[in-house]
PDB file of C-alpha atoms in Angstrom:
ATOM      1  CA  MET N1423     -16.390  17.087  34.539  1.00 50.00           C
ATOM      2  CA  ALA N1424     -19.067  16.945  31.838  1.00 49.00           C
ATOM      3  CA  SER N1425     -19.533  13.835  29.748  1.00 47.00           C
ATOM      4  CA  ASN N1426     -19.589  13.958  25.956  1.00 49.00           C
ATOM      5  CA  LYS N1427     -21.468  10.676  25.542  1.00 46.00           C
ATOM      6  CA  GLY N1428     -24.269  12.286  23.552  1.00 47.00           C
ATOM      7  CA  ASP N1429     -21.910  14.061  21.175  1.00 47.00           C
ATOM      8  CA  ARG N1430     -20.675  10.990  19.310  1.00 44.00           C
ATOM      9  CA  LYS N1431     -21.858   7.621  18.107  1.00 48.00           C
ATOM     10  CA  LYS N1432     -21.461   4.584  20.302  1.00 47.00           C
ATOM     11  CA  GLY N1433     -18.051   2.992  19.821  1.00 47.00           C
ATOM     12  CA  SER N1434     -16.481   5.904  17.953  1.00 46.00           C
ATOM     13  CA  MET N1435     -13.393   7.751  19.073  1.00 44.00           C
ATOM     14  CA  PRO N1436     -13.442  11.450  19.966  1.00 45.00           C
ATOM     15  CA  SER N1437     -12.135  13.829  17.329  1.00 46.00           C
ATOM     16  CA  GLY N1438      -8.350  13.781  17.059  1.00 46.00           C
ATOM     17  CA  VAL N1439      -7.910  10.670  19.236  1.00 42.00           C
ATOM     18  CA  ARG N1440      -6.051   7.793  17.683  1.00 46.00           C
ATOM     19  CA  GLY N1441      -7.523   4.355  17.753  1.00 45.00           C
ATOM     20  CA  PRO N1442      -5.283   1.340  18.183  1.00 49.00           C
ATOM     21  CA  GLY N1443      -2.767   1.550  15.348  1.00 50.00           C
ATOM     22  CA  GLY N1444      -4.821   3.852  13.155  1.00 48.00           C
ATOM     23  CA  PRO N1445      -5.219   7.465  12.153  1.00 50.00           C
ATOM     24  CA  PRO N1446      -7.564   9.827  13.980  1.00 48.00           C
ATOM     25  CA  SER N1447     -11.190   8.939  13.440  1.00 47.00           C
ATOM     26  CA  THR N1448     -12.025  12.474  12.355  1.00 48.00           C
ATOM     27  CA  GLY N1449     -10.167  15.693  11.823  1.00 45.00           C
ATOM     28  CA  ALA N1450      -7.907  16.912   9.062  1.00 47.00           C
ATOM     29  CA  SER N1451      -4.582  16.711  10.872  1.00 49.00           C
ATOM     30  CA  ARG N1452      -2.116  14.108   9.672  1.00 49.00           C
ATOM     31  CA  PRO N1453      -1.361  11.377  12.209  1.00 49.00           C
ATOM     32  CA  GLN N1454       2.236  10.864  13.208  1.00 51.00           C
ATOM     33  CA  VAL N1455       3.197   7.365  12.135  1.00 50.00           C
ATOM     34  CA  ARG N1456       6.503   5.776  13.098  1.00 47.00           C
ATOM     35  CA  GLY N1457       8.985   6.402  10.322  1.00 46.00           C
ATOM     36  CA  MET N1458       6.793   8.844   8.433  1.00 48.00           C
ATOM     37  CA  SER N1459       7.711  12.531   8.381  1.00 47.00           C
ATOM     38  CA  THR N1460       9.413  12.409  11.762  1.00 56.00           C
ATOM     39  CA  GLY N1461      12.900  12.592  10.246  1.00 65.00           C
ATOM     40  CA  SER N1462      12.043  12.797   6.566  1.00 71.00           C
ATOM     41  CA  THR N1463      13.371  15.570   4.385  1.00 80.00           C
ATOM     42  CA  GLY N1464      13.255  16.567   0.742  1.00 90.00           C
ATOM     43  CA  ALA N1465      12.073  14.028  -1.791  1.00 92.00           C
ATOM     44  CA  ARG N1466      11.138  11.474   0.886  1.00 92.00           C
ATOM     45  CA  LEU N1467       8.823  13.955   2.602  1.00 92.00           C
ATOM     46  CA  ARG N1468       7.202  14.876  -0.723  1.00 94.00           C
ATOM     47  CA  PHE N1469       6.722  11.179  -1.514  1.00 94.00           C
ATOM     48  CA  GLU N1470       5.049  10.603   1.862  1.00 92.00           C
ATOM     49  CA  GLU N1471       2.835  13.672   1.461  1.00 93.00           C
ATOM     50  CA  MET N1472       1.770  12.598  -2.039  1.00 94.00           C
ATOM     51  CA  SER N1473       1.033   9.073  -0.781  1.00 94.00           C
ATOM     52  CA  TYR N1474      -1.038  10.158   2.206  1.00 95.00           C
ATOM     53  CA  PRO N1475      -4.392  10.673   0.359  1.00 95.00           C
ATOM     54  CA  MET N1476      -4.109   7.226  -1.228  1.00 95.00           C
ATOM     55  CA  LEU N1477      -3.272   5.669   2.134  1.00 94.00           C
ATOM     56  CA  ARG N1478      -6.382   7.293   3.633  1.00 96.00           C
ATOM     57  CA  ARG N1479      -8.495   5.782   0.837  1.00 95.00           C
ATOM     58  CA  LEU N1480      -6.905   2.369   1.374  1.00 94.00           C
ATOM     59  CA  HIS N1481      -7.558   2.651   5.098  1.00 94.00           C
ATOM     60  CA  ALA N1482     -11.244   3.337   4.406  1.00 96.00           C
ATOM     61  CA  MET N1483     -11.596   0.236   2.207  1.00 95.00           C
ATOM     62  CA  PRO N1484     -12.537  -3.164   3.623  1.00 95.00           C
ATOM     63  CA  ARG N1485      -9.342  -4.978   4.636  1.00 94.00           C
ATOM     64  CA  TRP N1486     -10.244  -8.134   2.740  1.00 95.00           C
ATOM     65  CA  LEU N1487     -10.426  -6.133  -0.501  1.00 95.00           C
ATOM     66  CA  ILE N1488      -6.843  -4.885  -0.097  1.00 93.00           C
ATOM     67  CA  VAL N1489      -5.688  -8.514   0.065  1.00 94.00           C
ATOM     68  CA  VAL N1490      -8.060 -10.097  -2.458  1.00 97.00           C
ATOM     69  CA  LEU N1491      -7.748  -7.547  -5.287  1.00 96.00           C
ATOM     70  CA  PRO N1492      -3.943  -7.773  -5.694  1.00 96.00           C
ATOM     71  CA  ALA N1493      -4.166 -11.573  -5.341  1.00 97.00           C
ATOM     72  CA  VAL N1494      -6.749 -11.755  -8.143  1.00 97.00           C
ATOM     73  CA  LEU N1495      -4.659  -9.437 -10.327  1.00 97.00           C
ATOM     74  CA  LEU N1496      -1.541 -11.520  -9.639  1.00 96.00           C
ATOM     75  CA  PHE N1497      -3.320 -14.781 -10.433  1.00 97.00           C
ATOM     76  CA  GLY N1498      -4.886 -13.323 -13.577  1.00 95.00           C
ATOM     77  CA  GLY N1499      -1.547 -11.933 -14.704  1.00 95.00           C
ATOM     78  CA  LEU N1500       0.187 -15.263 -14.227  1.00 94.00           C
ATOM     79  CA  ILE N1501      -2.384 -17.421 -16.048  1.00 95.00           C
ATOM     80  CA  LEU N1502      -2.803 -15.224 -19.132  1.00 91.00           C
ATOM     81  CA  VAL N1503      -0.555 -16.613 -21.883  1.00 88.00           C
ATOM     82  CA  ASN N1504      -0.032 -16.509 -25.649  1.00 87.00           C
ATOM     83  CA  ASP N1505      -2.141 -13.784 -27.290  1.00 87.00           C
ATOM     84  CA  LEU N1506      -3.169 -12.270 -23.939  1.00 89.00           C
ATOM     85  CA  SER N1507       0.333 -12.217 -22.480  1.00 89.00           C
ATOM     86  CA  TRP N1508       0.439  -8.409 -22.808  1.00 91.00           C
ATOM     87  CA  LEU N1509      -2.701  -8.138 -20.650  1.00 94.00           C
ATOM     88  CA  GLY N1510      -1.097 -10.438 -18.070  1.00 93.00           C
ATOM     89  CA  GLY N1511       1.926  -8.148 -18.069  1.00 94.00           C
ATOM     90  CA  ILE N1512      -0.277  -5.134 -17.365  1.00 96.00           C
ATOM     91  CA  LEU N1513      -2.022  -6.920 -14.482  1.00 96.00           C
ATOM     92  CA  LEU N1514       1.315  -7.973 -13.008  1.00 96.00           C
ATOM     93  CA  ALA N1515       2.706  -4.464 -13.469  1.00 97.00           C
ATOM     94  CA  VAL N1516      -0.192  -3.049 -11.411  1.00 97.00           C
ATOM     95  CA  VAL N1517       0.585  -5.502  -8.596  1.00 97.00           C
ATOM     96  CA  TRP N1518       4.309  -4.714  -8.883  1.00 98.00           C
ATOM     97  CA  LEU N1519       3.654  -0.959  -8.625  1.00 97.00           C
ATOM     98  CA  PHE N1520       1.448  -1.472  -5.565  1.00 96.00           C
ATOM     99  CA  ILE N1521       4.015  -3.651  -3.781  1.00 96.00           C
ATOM    100  CA  ALA N1522       6.908  -1.368  -4.720  1.00 97.00           C
ATOM    101  CA  TRP N1523       4.963   1.683  -3.465  1.00 96.00           C
ATOM    102  CA  LEU N1524       4.148   0.033  -0.129  1.00 95.00           C
ATOM    103  CA  THR N1525       7.750  -1.132   0.225  1.00 95.00           C
ATOM    104  CA  ALA N1526       9.071   2.369  -0.430  1.00 95.00           C
ATOM    105  CA  LEU N1527       6.672   3.838   2.132  1.00 95.00           C
ATOM    106  CA  SER N1528       7.605   1.339   4.829  1.00 94.00           C
ATOM    107  CA  TRP N1529      11.357   1.368   4.104  1.00 94.00           C
ATOM    108  CA  PRO N1530      12.440   3.607   7.043  1.00 93.00           C
ATOM    109  CA  ALA N1531      10.591   1.418   9.555  1.00 94.00           C
ATOM    110  CA  LEU N1532      11.994  -1.897   8.286  1.00 94.00           C
ATOM    111  CA  THR N1533      14.852  -3.891   9.747  1.00 95.00           C
ATOM    112  CA  PRO N1534      17.766  -4.722   7.412  1.00 95.00           C
ATOM    113  CA  GLY N1535      16.554  -8.318   7.007  1.00 95.00           C
ATOM    114  CA  SER N1536      13.055  -7.174   6.081  1.00 96.00           C
ATOM    115  CA  ARG N1537      14.488  -4.652   3.635  1.00 96.00           C
ATOM    116  CA  LEU N1538      16.471  -7.387   1.888  1.00 97.00           C
ATOM    117  CA  PHE N1539      13.486  -9.733   1.646  1.00 97.00           C
ATOM    118  CA  ARG N1540      11.114  -7.033   0.365  1.00 96.00           C
ATOM    119  CA  ALA N1541      13.675  -5.787  -2.146  1.00 97.00           C
ATOM    120  CA  LEU N1542      14.073  -9.338  -3.458  1.00 97.00           C
ATOM    121  CA  VAL N1543      10.297  -9.721  -3.805  1.00 96.00           C
ATOM    122  CA  VAL N1544       9.999  -6.421  -5.691  1.00 97.00           C
ATOM    123  CA  LEU N1545      12.919  -7.345  -7.983  1.00 97.00           C
ATOM    124  CA  ALA N1546      11.582 -10.859  -8.633  1.00 97.00           C
ATOM    125  CA  LEU N1547       8.097  -9.604  -9.473  1.00 96.00           C
ATOM    126  CA  GLY N1548       9.627  -6.916 -11.685  1.00 96.00           C
ATOM    127  CA  GLY N1549      11.524  -9.639 -13.540  1.00 96.00           C
ATOM    128  CA  VAL N1550       8.320 -11.639 -14.019  1.00 96.00           C
ATOM    129  CA  VAL N1551       6.619  -8.507 -15.404  1.00 96.00           C
ATOM    130  CA  VAL N1552       9.435  -8.006 -17.936  1.00 95.00           C
ATOM    131  CA  LEU N1553       9.378 -11.689 -18.940  1.00 93.00           C
ATOM    132  CA  LYS N1554       5.584 -11.563 -19.304  1.00 93.00           C
ATOM    133  CA  PHE N1555       5.788  -8.581 -21.651  1.00 92.00           C
ATOM    134  CA  LEU N1556       8.444 -10.394 -23.684  1.00 90.00           C
ATOM    135  CA  GLY N1557       6.170 -13.413 -23.928  1.00 86.00           C
ATOM    136  CA  ARG N1558       8.573 -15.749 -22.167  1.00 86.00           C
ATOM    137  CA  PHE N1559       6.567 -16.437 -19.032  1.00 84.00           C
TER     138      PHE N1559
END
């Protein structure tokens, strides 16, 4: 059996082979992820298909950036008060949209307890966003 060692870079996966917990390293086919498109129909499938390009971009970003950027936006949104309260509301709304989007994507794979906790977090942050726009937080 011939070896393909010269065909790819050291440490990279062959085309179409999944790494641990990730999408294929190359190739255009969509990886099968637990809970995504295996039993999805209608609007859920369209939502997953529309989200897939953004998920690929997020996967290509440094992991620390995906944690730090929302944290900075959340902190900035919470500390802006008085005349800049509207800007704080916008920053918090961006974080809320991101968290709500990720929650909606992961919903089929979550346990009932996780669903409850994530729904409460999304609702609480949504309430903070509304209060921030009203100038009461």
